Amino acid sequence: MNFFDENEPQSVREERFATERAQRRRARKAARLDSRGAHLGAAIVTIALILLGWYGKPVALGIVSGIFLLWFSAALAWAYADGDHGRHALQRAYNITFGWGDGF
């Protein structure tokens, strides 16, 4: 983090913040995404959906799958708004949606 000068003009501060955001974005795009936890989360969701379908719970099946579809769509929109495109955006959205599998 850079030194913060409270007397710094607003335009200089905004330029510095924009530079820092651009550096963080470049670093995030260059970083390799680890999807092991996301794979586990997706497997758990898939098993849960199969069980809901197997036991004839179509309403619950629709609700759970709809929630994850909405979650993935929002994550993908956020990744695109953040400047990611293509495969990297899909990987980020996948990790955001199912990355909670790391907790198991």
XYZ file of C-alpha atoms in Angstrom:
104
model
C 0.000 0.000 0.000
C 1.258 3.429 -0.856
C 1.717 6.303 1.523
C -1.514 8.215 2.014
C -1.236 11.990 1.972
C -4.364 13.689 3.270
C -3.401 16.890 1.432
C -3.109 15.097 -1.875
C -5.356 16.577 -4.589
C -8.405 14.483 -5.465
C -7.347 14.064 -9.091
C -3.958 12.645 -8.053
C -5.629 10.302 -5.557
C -8.114 9.041 -8.171
C -5.308 8.446 -10.648
C -3.320 6.508 -8.039
C -6.374 4.404 -7.123
C -7.054 3.673 -10.813
C -3.444 2.540 -11.257
C -3.670 0.274 -8.200
C -6.952 -1.249 -9.446
C -5.401 -1.890 -12.861
C -2.391 -3.602 -11.266
C -4.628 -5.826 -9.131
C -6.768 -6.696 -12.171
C -3.677 -7.645 -14.227
C -2.391 -9.802 -11.373
C -5.786 -11.488 -10.963
C -6.021 -12.236 -14.691
C -2.494 -13.628 -14.807
C -2.992 -15.869 -11.773
C -3.837 -19.507 -12.353
C -7.249 -20.444 -10.990
C -7.403 -23.414 -8.643
C -10.703 -25.236 -9.130
C -10.273 -28.283 -6.876
C -12.691 -26.972 -4.257
C -15.107 -25.860 -6.969
C -15.087 -29.365 -8.470
C -16.001 -30.794 -5.073
C -18.785 -28.230 -4.629
C -20.157 -28.981 -8.110
C -20.077 -32.715 -7.373
C -22.010 -32.192 -4.126
C -24.623 -30.063 -5.906
C -24.897 -32.629 -8.724
C -25.436 -35.471 -6.252
C -28.042 -33.422 -4.386
C -29.881 -32.658 -7.646
C -29.794 -36.315 -8.694
C -31.207 -37.344 -5.319
C -33.961 -34.724 -5.521
C -34.896 -35.970 -8.976
C -34.668 -39.615 -7.918
C -37.031 -39.139 -4.990
C -39.562 -37.201 -7.068
C -39.155 -33.699 -5.645
C -39.501 -31.588 -8.810
C -40.269 -28.344 -6.974
C -37.176 -28.630 -4.779
C -35.145 -29.708 -7.814
C -36.261 -26.604 -9.715
C -35.585 -24.284 -6.776
C -32.102 -25.611 -6.026
C -31.028 -25.735 -9.674
C -32.505 -22.270 -10.263
C -30.588 -20.828 -7.336
C -27.291 -22.199 -8.627
C -28.075 -21.077 -12.172
C -28.844 -17.570 -10.926
C -25.705 -17.583 -8.760
C -23.535 -18.662 -11.715
C -25.151 -16.087 -14.021
C -24.538 -13.288 -11.531
C -20.913 -14.395 -11.068
C -20.402 -14.532 -14.833
C -21.895 -11.065 -15.265
C -19.619 -9.766 -12.517
C -16.554 -11.346 -14.156
C -17.457 -9.775 -17.515
C -18.063 -6.401 -15.872
C -14.655 -6.737 -14.232
C -13.028 -7.074 -17.647
C -12.638 -10.850 -17.918
C -13.805 -12.561 -21.075
C -13.890 -16.069 -22.456
C -12.600 -19.066 -20.582
C -11.126 -17.104 -17.685
C -14.497 -15.465 -16.986
C -16.190 -18.875 -17.015
C -13.563 -20.288 -14.645
C -13.965 -17.363 -12.249
C -17.742 -17.737 -12.277
C -17.413 -21.492 -11.692
C -15.055 -20.905 -8.767
C -17.336 -18.250 -7.277
C -20.398 -20.490 -7.600
C -18.953 -23.778 -6.383
C -15.754 -22.735 -4.589
C -17.364 -23.305 -1.205
C -16.428 -26.975 -1.693
C -13.015 -26.120 -0.206
C -14.714 -25.997 3.183
C -15.461 -29.736 3.173
